[in-house]
Amino acid sequence: MADLLVTGGAGFIGANFVHYWHAAHPSSRIVVLDALTYAGNRANLAALDADPRFTFVHGDIGTEGLAADLLRRHALDTVVHFAAESHVDRSILGPDAFLQTNIMGTHELLKAARQVWLEEQRVPRDRARFHHVSTDEVYGSLSFDDPPFVETTPYAPNSPYSASKAASDHLVRAYHHTYGLPVTTTNCSNNYGPWHFPEKLIPLLIVNVLLGRAIPVYGDGRNVRDWLYVEDHARAIDAVLARGRVGEVYNVGGRAEAANIDIVRTVCALVDDRLRADAALAGRFPASPASAGAASTTLITYVADRPGHDRRYAIAPDKLTAETGWTPRETLSTGLARTVDWFLANEPWWRGVMDGSYRAWIDAQYGATGAAR
Ligand code: NAD
Ligand code: TYD
């Protein structure tokens, strides 16, 4: 069984993946390396602290020698690389951190894997795997009548975020081609689900509806994203590690295209239903329109468009399905309902993230380094 270095495991998708993997592969060891940026939340992994198979390391993927040391010290044969700066709007305001982490950080990890696995030969080549988690945004933007992205779609990244991810994809490919590093890459569509940081559309929307705050819809609201429930992404990475071919790229998506305004209306309706059906819930969120008998869609506020806003993403996961048998379990409507219910059940989590108080909790729990042991 694989023993994993998971980078970015305290973030949204990384934390979901770690919990999924821990349950699905009981004998596997997991070392999480995470810098705990604003998007990394140590509390997301607290449930695993008592398990000796789990280790948390507070550190930057770009620190020279750190990842190599972890691969050696813990005898790890697999890297699952999530760590990144991931928010397009932040990349427009300040691209530097994106280039540093997403490009230089990825390169540091590739160097570490090459050094420990290929040069020092600490792991047989057929057991080692560097799995790179990337995005469909590297392919650029589609028109409404274009076919979905496939693995051979030419790269055309449009934001500093997607450009930095594209660069990291190319480095991963080059380390396979040049040095023979056993790599796989997945390019996934937009995820949503538990532990999603409320700066991205779906969690921001849920939280704003509950708090009775304006829902900012960029431009005309007709931009289309292809949504995937995060646990289905975790299962796809598992499928690629188990049955994917080394050196290959796999697109991951839920065949769940939706215009932003339709996502907004669906989530508003879900929250309204929950609050109308449960007086106690309505009492917890008195500022939410549903608590006063109104519709949450009254909060919709059209705002200035994002510069360079990609019009449409859509992804064809046919290769992944054909080669590994993976298919998503959640539809957009079941996944959104699960997500709304998770946010209703985990109010302290999102309140802590929004007011920053979770950082004090981390310090009290783990000390300033965030390291559990
Ligand atoms: P996120 O922003 O929620 O989490 C990123 C994590 O990486 C955080 O825990 C953060 O602390 C950590 N991190 C950032 N810089 C680091 C550094 N220098 N060293 C160590 N750790 C660092 O991101 P996410 O949404 O969970 O995305 C995870 C990965 O999946 C990213 O590579 C992203 O490009 C990719 N992806 C995301 C989506 C999506 O919809 N969110 C879709 C496809 C692909
Ligand atoms: P986002 O969740 O930031 O993901 P990405 O930009 O990586 O696709 O945004 C999803 C879509 O929602 C995107 O078209 C931008 C739009 N959006 C809004 O309309 N309002 C918002 O407040 C946010 C955060 C996003």
Short mmCIF file of N, CA, C and O in Angstrom, two decimals, residues 86-92 137 159 190 199-201 217-219 223 225 260 303-310 313:
data_model
loop_
_atom_site.label_atom_id
_atom_site.label_comp_id
_atom_site.label_asym_id
_atom_site.label_seq_id
_atom_site.Cartn_x
_atom_site.Cartn_y
_atom_site.Cartn_z
N SER A 86 -4.73 29.34 -4.96
CA SER A 86 -5.77 28.77 -5.81
C SER A 86 -6.89 29.73 -6.22
O SER A 86 -7.79 29.31 -6.95
N HIS A 87 -6.86 30.98 -5.76
CA HIS A 87 -8.03 31.83 -6.03
C HIS A 87 -7.73 32.85 -7.14
O HIS A 87 -6.84 33.70 -7.00
N VAL A 88 -8.48 32.76 -8.23
CA VAL A 88 -8.25 33.61 -9.41
C VAL A 88 -8.26 35.10 -9.04
O VAL A 88 -7.38 35.85 -9.47
N ASP A 89 -9.24 35.52 -8.24
CA ASP A 89 -9.32 36.96 -7.90
C ASP A 89 -8.07 37.43 -7.18
O ASP A 89 -7.57 38.53 -7.44
N ARG A 90 -7.54 36.61 -6.27
CA ARG A 90 -6.30 36.98 -5.58
C ARG A 90 -5.13 37.03 -6.56
O ARG A 90 -4.21 37.83 -6.40
N SER A 91 -5.13 36.15 -7.55
CA SER A 91 -4.02 36.12 -8.50
C SER A 91 -4.01 37.38 -9.37
O SER A 91 -2.97 37.81 -9.86
N ILE A 92 -5.20 37.97 -9.55
CA ILE A 92 -5.28 39.22 -10.33
C ILE A 92 -4.73 40.38 -9.49
O ILE A 92 -4.01 41.23 -9.99
N GLU A 137 -8.56 25.02 -15.85
CA GLU A 137 -8.40 26.42 -16.27
C GLU A 137 -7.17 26.62 -17.15
O GLU A 137 -7.06 27.64 -17.84
N SER A 159 -5.44 33.63 -16.71
CA SER A 159 -5.23 34.40 -15.47
C SER A 159 -3.84 34.05 -14.93
O SER A 159 -3.28 33.00 -15.27
N ASN A 190 -14.19 22.77 -11.55
CA ASN A 190 -14.47 23.42 -10.25
C ASN A 190 -15.05 22.44 -9.23
O ASN A 190 -16.03 21.76 -9.52
N GLU A 199 -14.42 32.20 0.09
CA GLU A 199 -14.08 33.28 -0.85
C GLU A 199 -14.46 32.82 -2.26
O GLU A 199 -14.55 33.64 -3.17
N LYS A 200 -14.68 31.51 -2.43
CA LYS A 200 -15.07 30.96 -3.73
C LYS A 200 -16.60 31.00 -3.84
O LYS A 200 -17.30 31.08 -2.82
N LEU A 201 -17.12 30.92 -5.07
CA LEU A 201 -18.53 31.21 -5.30
C LEU A 201 -19.50 30.46 -4.38
O LEU A 201 -20.32 31.08 -3.70
N VAL A 217 -22.70 38.80 -7.89
CA VAL A 217 -22.64 38.01 -9.14
C VAL A 217 -21.86 38.84 -10.16
O VAL A 217 -22.26 39.97 -10.49
N TYR A 218 -20.76 38.29 -10.63
CA TYR A 218 -19.90 39.03 -11.56
C TYR A 218 -20.54 39.11 -12.96
O TYR A 218 -21.04 38.10 -13.48
N GLY A 219 -20.45 40.29 -13.55
CA GLY A 219 -20.90 40.46 -14.95
C GLY A 219 -22.36 40.14 -15.10
O GLY A 219 -23.20 40.55 -14.30
N ASN A 223 -21.62 33.23 -16.98
CA ASN A 223 -20.40 32.42 -17.11
C ASN A 223 -20.69 31.00 -16.61
O ASN A 223 -21.40 30.83 -15.62
N ARG A 225 -19.47 27.17 -15.35
CA ARG A 225 -18.46 26.29 -14.77
C ARG A 225 -19.01 24.87 -14.76
O ARG A 225 -20.21 24.66 -14.77
N ASN A 260 -23.42 30.55 -13.59
CA ASN A 260 -23.31 31.00 -12.20
C ASN A 260 -24.66 31.41 -11.61
O ASN A 260 -24.98 31.07 -10.47
N VAL A 303 -22.45 42.74 -9.92
CA VAL A 303 -21.31 43.65 -9.68
C VAL A 303 -20.41 43.63 -10.91
O VAL A 303 -20.60 42.83 -11.84
N ALA A 304 -19.40 44.52 -10.89
CA ALA A 304 -18.48 44.62 -12.04
C ALA A 304 -17.85 43.27 -12.33
O ALA A 304 -17.57 42.49 -11.41
N ASP A 305 -17.63 42.99 -13.59
CA ASP A 305 -17.08 41.69 -13.97
C ASP A 305 -15.61 41.58 -13.56
O ASP A 305 -14.90 42.57 -13.41
N ARG A 306 -15.16 40.32 -13.37
CA ARG A 306 -13.74 40.02 -13.11
C ARG A 306 -12.96 40.33 -14.39
O ARG A 306 -13.40 39.93 -15.49
N PRO A 307 -11.79 41.01 -14.28
CA PRO A 307 -10.99 41.26 -15.50
C PRO A 307 -10.58 39.93 -16.15
O PRO A 307 -10.12 39.01 -15.46
N GLY A 308 -10.76 39.83 -17.46
CA GLY A 308 -10.34 38.62 -18.18
C GLY A 308 -11.16 37.39 -17.82
O GLY A 308 -10.69 36.27 -17.98
N HIS A 309 -12.38 37.59 -17.35
CA HIS A 309 -13.23 36.50 -16.84
C HIS A 309 -13.47 35.42 -17.90
O HIS A 309 -14.11 35.68 -18.92
N ASP A 310 -13.00 34.19 -17.64
CA ASP A 310 -13.23 33.09 -18.59
C ASP A 310 -14.74 32.82 -18.69
O ASP A 310 -15.43 32.71 -17.68
N TYR A 313 -16.09 26.93 -18.79
CA TYR A 313 -15.26 25.72 -18.69
C TYR A 313 -16.18 24.52 -18.80
O TYR A 313 -17.27 24.50 -18.22
#
